[in-house]
PDB file of N, CA, C and O in Angstrom:
ATOM      1  N   MET A  18     121.193 -62.466   1.911  1.00 56.00           N
ATOM      2  CA  MET A  18     120.662 -61.792   0.825  1.00 56.00           C
ATOM      3  C   MET A  18     120.788 -62.684  -1.004  1.00 56.00           C
ATOM      4  O   MET A  18     119.785 -63.200  -0.447  1.00 56.00           O
ATOM      5  N   THR A  19     121.940 -63.254  -0.336  1.00 67.00           N
ATOM      6  CA  THR A  19     122.135 -64.265  -2.076  1.00 67.00           C
ATOM      7  C   THR A  19     121.271 -65.724  -1.535  1.00 67.00           C
ATOM      8  O   THR A  19     121.201 -66.795  -2.522  1.00 67.00           O
ATOM      9  N   ALA A  20     121.860 -66.099  -0.331  1.00 60.00           N
ATOM     10  CA  ALA A  20     121.478 -67.668   0.461  1.00 60.00           C
ATOM     11  C   ALA A  20     119.887 -67.238   0.701  1.00 60.00           C
ATOM     12  O   ALA A  20     119.238 -68.569  -0.312  1.00 60.00           O
ATOM     13  N   ALA A  21     119.064 -66.564   0.677  1.00 64.00           N
ATOM     14  CA  ALA A  21     118.536 -66.599   0.808  1.00 64.00           C
ATOM     15  C   ALA A  21     117.765 -66.499  -0.677  1.00 64.00           C
ATOM     16  O   ALA A  21     115.869 -67.280  -0.984  1.00 64.00           O
ATOM     17  N   ALA A  22     117.657 -65.849  -1.315  1.00 67.00           N
ATOM     18  CA  ALA A  22     117.212 -65.955  -2.973  1.00 67.00           C
ATOM     19  C   ALA A  22     117.462 -67.464  -3.039  1.00 67.00           C
ATOM     20  O   ALA A  22     116.702 -67.779  -3.888  1.00 67.00           O
ATOM     21  N   ALA A  23     118.695 -67.976  -3.384  1.00 65.00           N
ATOM     22  CA  ALA A  23     119.477 -69.588  -4.003  1.00 65.00           C
ATOM     23  C   ALA A  23     117.845 -70.510  -3.108  1.00 65.00           C
ATOM     24  O   ALA A  23     117.235 -71.369  -3.473  1.00 65.00           O
ATOM     25  N   ALA A  24     118.008 -70.345  -1.748  1.00 65.00           N
ATOM     26  CA  ALA A  24     116.949 -70.523  -1.148  1.00 65.00           C
ATOM     27  C   ALA A  24     115.681 -71.173  -0.899  1.00 65.00           C
ATOM     28  O   ALA A  24     114.926 -71.798  -1.413  1.00 65.00           O
ATOM     29  N   ALA A  25     114.952 -69.278  -2.120  1.00 67.00           N
ATOM     30  CA  ALA A  25     113.976 -69.591  -2.209  1.00 67.00           C
ATOM     31  C   ALA A  25     113.923 -69.832  -3.733  1.00 67.00           C
ATOM     32  O   ALA A  25     112.829 -70.711  -4.327  1.00 67.00           O
ATOM     33  N   LEU A  26     114.560 -69.799  -5.330  1.00 65.00           N
ATOM     34  CA  LEU A  26     114.995 -70.219  -6.188  1.00 65.00           C
ATOM     35  C   LEU A  26     114.732 -71.983  -5.868  1.00 65.00           C
ATOM     36  O   LEU A  26     113.857 -73.017  -6.855  1.00 65.00           O
ATOM     37  N   VAL A  27     114.548 -72.279  -5.204  1.00 64.00           N
ATOM     38  CA  VAL A  27     115.013 -74.412  -4.689  1.00 64.00           C
ATOM     39  C   VAL A  27     114.204 -73.993  -4.161  1.00 64.00           C
ATOM     40  O   VAL A  27     113.190 -75.480  -4.304  1.00 64.00           O
ATOM     41  N   LEU A  28     113.609 -73.764  -3.628  1.00 64.00           N
ATOM     42  CA  LEU A  28     111.510 -74.563  -3.140  1.00 64.00           C
ATOM     43  C   LEU A  28     111.506 -74.414  -3.802  1.00 64.00           C
ATOM     44  O   LEU A  28     109.570 -75.386  -4.104  1.00 64.00           O
ATOM     45  N   LYS A  29     110.777 -73.284  -4.530  1.00 65.00           N
ATOM     46  CA  LYS A  29     110.172 -73.094  -5.319  1.00 65.00           C
ATOM     47  C   LYS A  29     110.210 -73.866  -7.208  1.00 65.00           C
ATOM     48  O   LYS A  29     108.855 -73.720  -6.923  1.00 65.00           O
ATOM     49  N   TYR A  30     111.860 -74.393  -7.328  1.00 64.00           N
ATOM     50  CA  TYR A  30     111.641 -75.626  -8.290  1.00 64.00           C
ATOM     51  C   TYR A  30     111.663 -76.161  -8.881  1.00 64.00           C
ATOM     52  O   TYR A  30     111.242 -78.012  -8.273  1.00 64.00           O
ATOM     53  N   GLY A  31     112.701 -77.087  -7.570  1.00 69.00           N
ATOM     54  CA  GLY A  31     111.990 -78.098  -6.699  1.00 69.00           C
ATOM     55  C   GLY A  31     110.797 -78.714  -5.932  1.00 69.00           C
ATOM     56  O   GLY A  31     109.693 -78.908  -5.777  1.00 69.00           O
ATOM     57  N   ALA A  32     111.854 -79.636  -5.279  1.00 77.00           N
ATOM     58  CA  ALA A  32     110.285 -81.520  -4.595  1.00 77.00           C
ATOM     59  C   ALA A  32     110.429 -80.480  -3.113  1.00 77.00           C
ATOM     60  O   ALA A  32     110.762 -81.927  -2.904  1.00 77.00           O
ATOM     61  N   TRP A  33     110.672 -79.785  -2.625  1.00 81.00           N
ATOM     62  CA  TRP A  33     110.740 -79.598  -1.720  1.00 81.00           C
ATOM     63  C   TRP A  33     109.753 -78.456  -0.278  1.00 81.00           C
ATOM     64  O   TRP A  33     109.615 -77.513  -1.002  1.00 81.00           O
ATOM     65  N   GLU A  34     109.375 -78.265   0.685  1.00 83.00           N
ATOM     66  CA  GLU A  34     108.207 -77.357   2.051  1.00 83.00           C
ATOM     67  C   GLU A  34     108.775 -77.590   2.754  1.00 83.00           C
ATOM     68  O   GLU A  34     109.964 -78.796   3.160  1.00 83.00           O
ATOM     69  N   LEU A  35     108.970 -75.861   2.677  1.00 83.00           N
ATOM     70  CA  LEU A  35     109.843 -75.259   4.350  1.00 83.00           C
ATOM     71  C   LEU A  35     109.161 -75.191   5.652  1.00 83.00           C
ATOM     72  O   LEU A  35     108.159 -74.458   4.870  1.00 83.00           O
ATOM     73  N   ASP A  36     109.376 -75.658   6.301  1.00 85.00           N
ATOM     74  CA  ASP A  36     108.608 -75.858   7.783  1.00 85.00           C
ATOM     75  C   ASP A  36     109.306 -75.019   8.419  1.00 85.00           C
ATOM     76  O   ASP A  36     110.226 -74.863   9.054  1.00 85.00           O
ATOM     77  N   VAL A  37     109.297 -73.777   9.116  1.00 84.00           N
ATOM     78  CA  VAL A  37     109.645 -72.855   9.670  1.00 84.00           C
ATOM     79  C   VAL A  37     108.952 -72.205  11.269  1.00 84.00           C
ATOM     80  O   VAL A  37     108.250 -72.071  11.096  1.00 84.00           O
ATOM     81  N   SER A  38     109.161 -72.706  12.498  1.00 85.00           N
ATOM     82  CA  SER A  38     109.048 -72.476  13.822  1.00 85.00           C
ATOM     83  C   SER A  38     110.231 -71.800  14.210  1.00 85.00           C
ATOM     84  O   SER A  38     111.533 -72.058  14.314  1.00 85.00           O
ATOM     85  N   ARG A  39     109.806 -71.526  15.898  1.00 83.00           N
ATOM     86  CA  ARG A  39     110.755 -71.324  16.343  1.00 83.00           C
ATOM     87  C   ARG A  39     111.770 -71.980  17.147  1.00 83.00           C
ATOM     88  O   ARG A  39     112.771 -71.196  18.040  1.00 83.00           O
ATOM     89  N   HIS A  40     111.502 -73.255  17.062  1.00 84.00           N
ATOM     90  CA  HIS A  40     112.189 -74.263  17.170  1.00 84.00           C
ATOM     91  C   HIS A  40     113.186 -75.476  16.476  1.00 84.00           C
ATOM     92  O   HIS A  40     113.821 -76.570  16.197  1.00 84.00           O
ATOM     93  N   ALA A  41     112.618 -75.412  14.637  1.00 87.00           N
ATOM     94  CA  ALA A  41     113.387 -76.226  14.043  1.00 87.00           C
ATOM     95  C   ALA A  41     113.124 -75.667  12.573  1.00 87.00           C
ATOM     96  O   ALA A  41     112.515 -75.012  12.224  1.00 87.00           O
ATOM     97  N   ILE A  42     113.591 -76.264  12.006  1.00 86.00           N
ATOM     98  CA  ILE A  42     113.956 -75.254   9.938  1.00 86.00           C
ATOM     99  C   ILE A  42     113.863 -76.956  10.032  1.00 86.00           C
ATOM    100  O   ILE A  42     114.778 -77.690   9.909  1.00 86.00           O
ATOM    101  N   ARG A  43     112.729 -77.172   9.008  1.00 89.00           N
ATOM    102  CA  ARG A  43     112.244 -78.858   8.626  1.00 89.00           C
ATOM    103  C   ARG A  43     111.981 -78.404   7.244  1.00 89.00           C
ATOM    104  O   ARG A  43     110.795 -77.226   6.709  1.00 89.00           O
ATOM    105  N   LEU A  44     112.830 -79.331   6.519  1.00 85.00           N
ATOM    106  CA  LEU A  44     112.841 -79.401   4.422  1.00 85.00           C
ATOM    107  C   LEU A  44     111.761 -81.070   4.394  1.00 85.00           C
ATOM    108  O   LEU A  44     112.397 -82.068   4.752  1.00 85.00           O
ATOM    109  N   SER A  45     110.800 -80.571   4.388  1.00 85.00           N
ATOM    110  CA  SER A  45     109.687 -81.915   4.067  1.00 85.00           C
ATOM    111  C   SER A  45     109.674 -82.537   2.440  1.00 85.00           C
ATOM    112  O   SER A  45     109.559 -81.507   1.291  1.00 85.00           O
ATOM    113  N   PRO A  46     110.041 -83.479   1.674  1.00 84.00           N
ATOM    114  CA  PRO A  46     109.930 -83.940   0.168  1.00 84.00           C
ATOM    115  C   PRO A  46     108.224 -83.549  -0.539  1.00 84.00           C
ATOM    116  O   PRO A  46     107.296 -83.593   0.663  1.00 84.00           O
ATOM    117  N   ARG A  47     107.867 -83.622  -1.565  1.00 84.00           N
ATOM    118  CA  ARG A  47     106.384 -82.616  -2.283  1.00 84.00           C
ATOM    119  C   ARG A  47     106.413 -84.346  -3.131  1.00 84.00           C
ATOM    120  O   ARG A  47     107.372 -84.405  -3.391  1.00 84.00           O
ATOM    121  N   PRO A  48     105.511 -83.927  -3.847  1.00 84.00           N
ATOM    122  CA  PRO A  48     105.551 -84.431  -5.001  1.00 84.00           C
ATOM    123  C   PRO A  48     106.312 -84.395  -5.897  1.00 84.00           C
ATOM    124  O   PRO A  48     106.230 -83.235  -6.517  1.00 84.00           O
ATOM    125  N   ARG A  49     106.023 -85.233  -6.883  1.00 83.00           N
ATOM    126  CA  ARG A  49     107.681 -84.034  -7.706  1.00 83.00           C
ATOM    127  C   ARG A  49     106.368 -83.225  -9.198  1.00 83.00           C
ATOM    128  O   ARG A  49     105.632 -84.690  -9.703  1.00 83.00           O
ATOM    129  N   PRO A  50     106.231 -82.898 -10.367  1.00 82.00           N
ATOM    130  CA  PRO A  50     105.776 -82.238 -10.762  1.00 82.00           C
ATOM    131  C   PRO A  50     105.383 -83.417 -12.948  1.00 82.00           C
ATOM    132  O   PRO A  50     104.159 -83.843 -12.889  1.00 82.00           O
ATOM    133  N   GLY A  51     106.653 -83.407 -12.428  1.00 84.00           N
ATOM    134  CA  GLY A  51     106.910 -84.408 -13.885  1.00 84.00           C
ATOM    135  C   GLY A  51     106.687 -85.497 -13.496  1.00 84.00           C
ATOM    136  O   GLY A  51     107.898 -86.553 -14.583  1.00 84.00           O
ATOM    137  N   CYS A  52     106.531 -86.348 -12.275  1.00 86.00           N
ATOM    138  CA  CYS A  52     106.596 -87.529 -12.254  1.00 86.00           C
ATOM    139  C   CYS A  52     105.729 -88.469 -13.421  1.00 86.00           C
ATOM    140  O   CYS A  52     104.812 -88.027 -13.610  1.00 86.00           O
ATOM    141  N   PRO A  53     106.343 -89.778 -13.913  1.00 88.00           N
ATOM    142  CA  PRO A  53     105.583 -89.939 -14.745  1.00 88.00           C
ATOM    143  C   PRO A  53     104.982 -91.396 -14.238  1.00 88.00           C
ATOM    144  O   PRO A  53     103.728 -92.011 -15.112  1.00 88.00           O
ATOM    145  N   ASP A  54     104.589 -91.577 -13.007  1.00 86.00           N
ATOM    146  CA  ASP A  54     103.768 -92.508 -12.196  1.00 86.00           C
ATOM    147  C   ASP A  54     102.930 -92.025 -11.889  1.00 86.00           C
ATOM    148  O   ASP A  54     101.481 -92.623 -11.852  1.00 86.00           O
ATOM    149  N   CYS A  55     103.073 -90.344 -10.924  1.00 85.00           N
ATOM    150  CA  CYS A  55     101.798 -90.269 -10.077  1.00 85.00           C
ATOM    151  C   CYS A  55     102.112 -88.846 -10.952  1.00 85.00           C
ATOM    152  O   CYS A  55     100.669 -88.934 -10.651  1.00 85.00           O
ATOM    153  N   ARG A  56     102.074 -88.665 -12.326  1.00 84.00           N
ATOM    154  CA  ARG A  56     102.023 -86.572 -12.532  1.00 84.00           C
ATOM    155  C   ARG A  56     101.388 -85.823 -10.899  1.00 84.00           C
ATOM    156  O   ARG A  56     100.887 -84.618 -11.753  1.00 84.00           O
ATOM    157  N   GLY A  57     102.394 -85.417 -10.115  1.00 82.00           N
ATOM    158  CA  GLY A  57     102.098 -85.101  -9.785  1.00 82.00           C
ATOM    159  C   GLY A  57     101.392 -85.087  -8.477  1.00 82.00           C
ATOM    160  O   GLY A  57     101.091 -84.245  -6.905  1.00 82.00           O
ATOM    161  N   ALA A  58     100.714 -86.318  -8.483  1.00 84.00           N
ATOM    162  CA  ALA A  58     100.193 -86.523  -7.295  1.00 84.00           C
ATOM    163  C   ALA A  58     100.423 -87.176  -5.640  1.00 84.00           C
ATOM    164  O   ALA A  58      99.347 -87.302  -5.023  1.00 84.00           O
ATOM    165  N   GLY A  59     101.413 -88.194  -5.661  1.00 83.00           N
ATOM    166  CA  GLY A  59     102.431 -87.835  -5.169  1.00 83.00           C
ATOM    167  C   GLY A  59     102.130 -89.506  -4.757  1.00 83.00           C
ATOM    168  O   GLY A  59     102.107 -89.954  -3.447  1.00 83.00           O
ATOM    169  N   GLY A  60     100.811 -90.089  -4.941  1.00 83.00           N
ATOM    170  CA  GLY A  60     100.479 -91.473  -5.327  1.00 83.00           C
ATOM    171  C   GLY A  60      99.527 -91.632  -5.786  1.00 83.00           C
ATOM    172  O   GLY A  60      99.089 -91.107  -6.399  1.00 83.00           O
ATOM    173  N   TRP A  61      98.108 -92.990  -5.326  1.00 83.00           N
ATOM    174  CA  TRP A  61      97.475 -93.850  -5.762  1.00 83.00           C
ATOM    175  C   TRP A  61      96.618 -94.696  -5.812  1.00 83.00           C
ATOM    176  O   TRP A  61      97.586 -94.872  -4.354  1.00 83.00           O
ATOM    177  N   TRP A  62      95.280 -93.786  -5.428  1.00 83.00           N
ATOM    178  CA  TRP A  62      93.659 -95.310  -4.115  1.00 83.00           C
ATOM    179  C   TRP A  62      94.619 -97.017  -5.355  1.00 83.00           C
ATOM    180  O   TRP A  62      94.135 -96.904  -6.402  1.00 83.00           O
ATOM    181  N   SER A  63      94.514 -98.076  -4.791  1.00 80.00           N
ATOM    182  CA  SER A  63      94.727 -98.535  -5.778  1.00 80.00           C
ATOM    183  C   SER A  63      92.662-100.168  -5.353  1.00 80.00           C
ATOM    184  O   SER A  63      92.935 -99.940  -4.836  1.00 80.00           O
ATOM    185  N   ASP A  64      93.550-100.458  -6.168  1.00 79.00           N
ATOM    186  CA  ASP A  64      91.394-101.027  -6.660  1.00 79.00           C
ATOM    187  C   ASP A  64      91.488-102.392  -5.893  1.00 79.00           C
ATOM    188  O   ASP A  64      92.911-102.934  -6.359  1.00 79.00           O
ATOM    189  N   GLY A  65      90.546-103.983  -6.295  1.00 75.00           N
ATOM    190  CA  GLY A  65      90.357-104.925  -5.106  1.00 75.00           C
ATOM    191  C   GLY A  65      90.016-105.297  -4.303  1.00 75.00           C
ATOM    192  O   GLY A  65      89.132-104.389  -3.884  1.00 75.00           O
ATOM    193  N   MET A  66      90.340-107.083  -3.571  1.00 77.00           N
ATOM    194  CA  MET A  66      89.715-106.555  -2.283  1.00 77.00           C
ATOM    195  C   MET A  66      89.678-106.446  -1.225  1.00 77.00           C
ATOM    196  O   MET A  66      89.790-105.355  -0.363  1.00 77.00           O
ATOM    197  N   TYR A  67      91.470-105.154  -1.175  1.00 76.00           N
ATOM    198  CA  TYR A  67      91.831-104.356  -0.558  1.00 76.00           C
ATOM    199  C   TYR A  67      92.378-103.822  -0.584  1.00 76.00           C
ATOM    200  O   TYR A  67      93.601-103.132  -0.823  1.00 76.00           O
ATOM    201  N   PRO A  68      91.394-102.793  -1.455  1.00 76.00           N
ATOM    202  CA  PRO A  68      92.036-101.214  -1.535  1.00 76.00           C
ATOM    203  C   PRO A  68      92.541-100.472  -0.897  1.00 76.00           C
ATOM    204  O   PRO A  68      92.300-100.792   0.736  1.00 76.00           O
ATOM    205  N   GLY A  69      93.325 -99.717  -0.808  1.00 82.00           N
ATOM    206  CA  GLY A  69      94.043 -98.658  -0.048  1.00 82.00           C
ATOM    207  C   GLY A  69      95.384 -97.849  -0.804  1.00 82.00           C
ATOM    208  O   GLY A  69      95.237 -97.463  -2.112  1.00 82.00           O
ATOM    209  N   GLY A  70      95.455 -96.812  -0.674  1.00 82.00           N
ATOM    210  CA  GLY A  70      96.795 -95.508  -0.922  1.00 82.00           C
ATOM    211  C   GLY A  70      98.586 -96.245  -0.944  1.00 82.00           C
ATOM    212  O   GLY A  70      98.063 -96.891   0.137  1.00 82.00           O
ATOM    213  N   GLU A  71      98.701 -95.555  -1.806  1.00 82.00           N
ATOM    214  CA  GLU A  71     100.496 -96.335  -2.341  1.00 82.00           C
ATOM    215  C   GLU A  71     101.159 -94.913  -2.466  1.00 82.00           C
ATOM    216  O   GLU A  71     100.570 -94.240  -3.143  1.00 82.00           O
ATOM    217  N   ILE A  72     102.750 -94.709  -2.029  1.00 82.00           N
ATOM    218  CA  ILE A  72     102.701 -93.025  -1.952  1.00 82.00           C
ATOM    219  C   ILE A  72     103.775 -93.133  -3.259  1.00 82.00           C
ATOM    220  O   ILE A  72     104.670 -94.438  -3.026  1.00 82.00           O
ATOM    221  N   CYS A  73     104.361 -92.674  -3.855  1.00 85.00           N
ATOM    222  CA  CYS A  73     104.959 -92.982  -5.210  1.00 85.00           C
ATOM    223  C   CYS A  73     106.913 -92.251  -4.623  1.00 85.00           C
ATOM    224  O   CYS A  73     106.999 -92.154  -4.190  1.00 85.00           O
ATOM    225  N   TRP A  74     107.155 -93.561  -5.484  1.00 83.00           N
ATOM    226  CA  TRP A  74     108.507 -92.983  -5.087  1.00 83.00           C
ATOM    227  C   TRP A  74     109.101 -92.009  -5.048  1.00 83.00           C
ATOM    228  O   TRP A  74     110.460 -91.077  -5.116  1.00 83.00           O
ATOM    229  N   CYS A  75     108.994 -91.293  -5.641  1.00 83.00           N
ATOM    230  CA  CYS A  75     109.178 -90.161  -5.703  1.00 83.00           C
ATOM    231  C   CYS A  75     108.658 -88.977  -5.116  1.00 83.00           C
ATOM    232  O   CYS A  75     109.475 -87.367  -4.134  1.00 83.00           O
ATOM    233  N   TRP A  76     107.899 -89.871  -3.969  1.00 79.00           N
ATOM    234  CA  TRP A  76     107.741 -88.665  -2.541  1.00 79.00           C
ATOM    235  C   TRP A  76     108.184 -89.091  -1.451  1.00 79.00           C
ATOM    236  O   TRP A  76     108.755 -88.284  -0.113  1.00 79.00           O
ATOM    237  N   ASP A  77     109.131 -90.361  -1.947  1.00 77.00           N
ATOM    238  CA  ASP A  77     109.395 -90.909  -0.590  1.00 77.00           C
ATOM    239  C   ASP A  77     110.817 -90.860  -0.416  1.00 77.00           C
ATOM    240  O   ASP A  77     112.301 -91.333  -1.008  1.00 77.00           O
ATOM    241  N   GLY A  78     111.645 -89.486   0.367  1.00 79.00           N
ATOM    242  CA  GLY A  78     112.530 -89.221   0.642  1.00 79.00           C
ATOM    243  C   GLY A  78     112.909 -88.445   1.935  1.00 79.00           C
ATOM    244  O   GLY A  78     111.862 -88.349   2.536  1.00 79.00           O
ATOM    245  N   PRO A  79     113.987 -88.385   2.621  1.00 85.00           N
ATOM    246  CA  PRO A  79     114.341 -88.192   4.254  1.00 85.00           C
ATOM    247  C   PRO A  79     113.484 -86.429   4.530  1.00 85.00           C
ATOM    248  O   PRO A  79     114.025 -85.710   3.919  1.00 85.00           O
ATOM    249  N   VAL A  80     113.651 -86.411   5.751  1.00 86.00           N
ATOM    250  CA  VAL A  80     112.776 -85.267   6.579  1.00 86.00           C
ATOM    251  C   VAL A  80     114.354 -84.840   6.379  1.00 86.00           C
ATOM    252  O   VAL A  80     114.850 -85.122   7.381  1.00 86.00           O
ATOM    253  N   ARG A  81     114.193 -82.889   6.578  1.00 86.00           N
ATOM    254  CA  ARG A  81     115.444 -82.994   6.923  1.00 86.00           C
ATOM    255  C   ARG A  81     114.899 -81.634   8.010  1.00 86.00           C
ATOM    256  O   ARG A  81     114.546 -81.022   7.482  1.00 86.00           O
ATOM    257  N   THR A  82     115.859 -81.136   9.085  1.00 88.00           N
ATOM    258  CA  THR A  82     115.043 -80.780  10.465  1.00 88.00           C
ATOM    259  C   THR A  82     116.575 -80.209  10.722  1.00 88.00           C
ATOM    260  O   THR A  82     117.495 -81.188  11.111  1.00 88.00           O
ATOM    261  N   LEU A  83     116.388 -79.011  11.152  1.00 87.00           N
ATOM    262  CA  LEU A  83     117.582 -78.452  12.477  1.00 87.00           C
ATOM    263  C   LEU A  83     116.938 -78.135  12.654  1.00 87.00           C
ATOM    264  O   LEU A  83     116.008 -77.353  12.775  1.00 87.00           O
ATOM    265  N   ARG A  84     117.497 -78.690  14.427  1.00 88.00           N
ATOM    266  CA  ARG A  84     116.697 -77.983  14.869  1.00 88.00           C
ATOM    267  C   ARG A  84     117.249 -76.457  15.740  1.00 88.00           C
ATOM    268  O   ARG A  84     118.746 -76.260  15.811  1.00 88.00           O
ATOM    269  N   LEU A  85     116.865 -75.503  16.518  1.00 85.00           N
ATOM    270  CA  LEU A  85     117.293 -74.751  16.664  1.00 85.00           C
ATOM    271  C   LEU A  85     117.391 -74.791  18.167  1.00 85.00           C
ATOM    272  O   LEU A  85     116.696 -75.057  19.019  1.00 85.00           O
ATOM    273  N   LEU A  86     117.961 -73.829  18.878  1.00 75.00           N
ATOM    274  CA  LEU A  86     118.200 -73.236  19.799  1.00 75.00           C
ATOM    275  C   LEU A  86     118.123 -72.920  20.731  1.00 75.00           C
ATOM    276  O   LEU A  86     116.999 -71.838  20.232  1.00 75.00           O
ATOM    277  N   PRO A  87     116.951 -73.704  22.784  1.00 71.00           N
ATOM    278  CA  PRO A  87     116.410 -72.875  22.976  1.00 71.00           C
ATOM    279  C   PRO A  87     117.031 -71.034  23.328  1.00 71.00           C
ATOM    280  O   PRO A  87     118.239 -71.186  23.212  1.00 71.00           O
ATOM    281  N   HIS A  88     115.842 -69.919  23.383  1.00 62.00           N
ATOM    282  CA  HIS A  88     117.237 -68.440  23.684  1.00 62.00           C
ATOM    283  C   HIS A  88     116.808 -69.301  25.228  1.00 62.00           C
ATOM    284  O   HIS A  88     115.755 -69.318  25.791  1.00 62.00           O
ATOM    285  N   GLN A  89     118.456 -68.748  25.516  1.00 63.00           N
ATOM    286  CA  GLN A  89     118.673 -69.080  27.384  1.00 63.00           C
ATOM    287  C   GLN A  89     118.715 -67.616  27.775  1.00 63.00           C
ATOM    288  O   GLN A  89     119.338 -66.749  27.832  1.00 63.00           O
ATOM    289  N   ALA A  90     117.626 -66.593  29.119  1.00 61.00           N
ATOM    290  CA  ALA A  90     118.245 -65.445  29.709  1.00 61.00           C
ATOM    291  C   ALA A  90     119.107 -65.970  30.395  1.00 61.00           C
ATOM    292  O   ALA A  90     119.028 -66.861  31.387  1.00 61.00           O
ATOM    293  N   GLY A  91     120.731 -65.257  30.849  1.00 62.00           N
ATOM    294  CA  GLY A  91     121.411 -64.908  31.582  1.00 62.00           C
ATOM    295  C   GLY A  91     120.413 -63.989  32.794  1.00 62.00           C
ATOM    296  O   GLY A  91     120.098 -63.185  33.021  1.00 62.00           O
ATOM    297  N   TYR A  92     120.411 -64.314  33.698  1.00 62.00           N
ATOM    298  CA  TYR A  92     119.889 -64.390  35.263  1.00 62.00           C
ATOM    299  C   TYR A  92     121.506 -64.163  36.395  1.00 62.00           C
ATOM    300  O   TYR A  92     122.064 -64.694  35.675  1.00 62.00           O
ATOM    301  N   ASP A  93     121.063 -62.871  37.203  1.00 63.00           N
ATOM    302  CA  ASP A  93     122.520 -63.086  38.100  1.00 63.00           C
ATOM    303  C   ASP A  93     121.688 -63.579  39.064  1.00 63.00           C
ATOM    304  O   ASP A  93     122.818 -63.193  39.895  1.00 63.00           O
ATOM    305  N   GLU A  94     121.074 -63.928  40.035  1.00 63.00           N
ATOM    306  CA  GLU A  94     120.643 -64.713  40.626  1.00 63.00           C
ATOM    307  C   GLU A  94     120.195 -66.129  40.434  1.00 63.00           C
ATOM    308  O   GLU A  94     119.554 -66.776  38.996  1.00 63.00           O
ATOM    309  N   THR A  95     120.490 -66.356  41.375  1.00 64.00           N
ATOM    310  CA  THR A  95     119.410 -68.484  41.223  1.00 64.00           C
ATOM    311  C   THR A  95     118.328 -68.657  40.953  1.00 64.00           C
ATOM    312  O   THR A  95     117.141 -67.561  41.937  1.00 64.00           O
ATOM    313  N   PRO A  96     117.372 -69.081  40.827  1.00 61.00           N
ATOM    314  CA  PRO A  96     116.652 -68.960  40.053  1.00 61.00           C
ATOM    315  C   PRO A  96     114.767 -69.516  41.616  1.00 61.00           C
ATOM    316  O   PRO A  96     114.402 -69.340  41.940  1.00 61.00           O
ATOM    317  N   PHE A  97     115.030 -69.792  42.587  1.00 64.00           N
ATOM    318  CA  PHE A  97     114.920 -70.657  44.404  1.00 64.00           C
ATOM    319  C   PHE A  97     116.012 -69.176  44.902  1.00 64.00           C
ATOM    320  O   PHE A  97     117.180 -69.435  44.802  1.00 64.00           O
TER     321      PHE A  97
END
């Protein structure tokens, strides 16, 4: 229970997004709301001859993935 409360607190006030599926648990970085460069937007569009989007440094972080093992049903007989 304490670990779940701590994880919820980190996700609420940190810059992480939690994705859970039956195959993996993934933590992805999000833009930081207090970033002085992008002001929490995560990037900006550049103008000029070749316009394009740029990602801010506060969002550029590694994605953490914990792969879950698939459920293996135990069989008494061989499948064929």
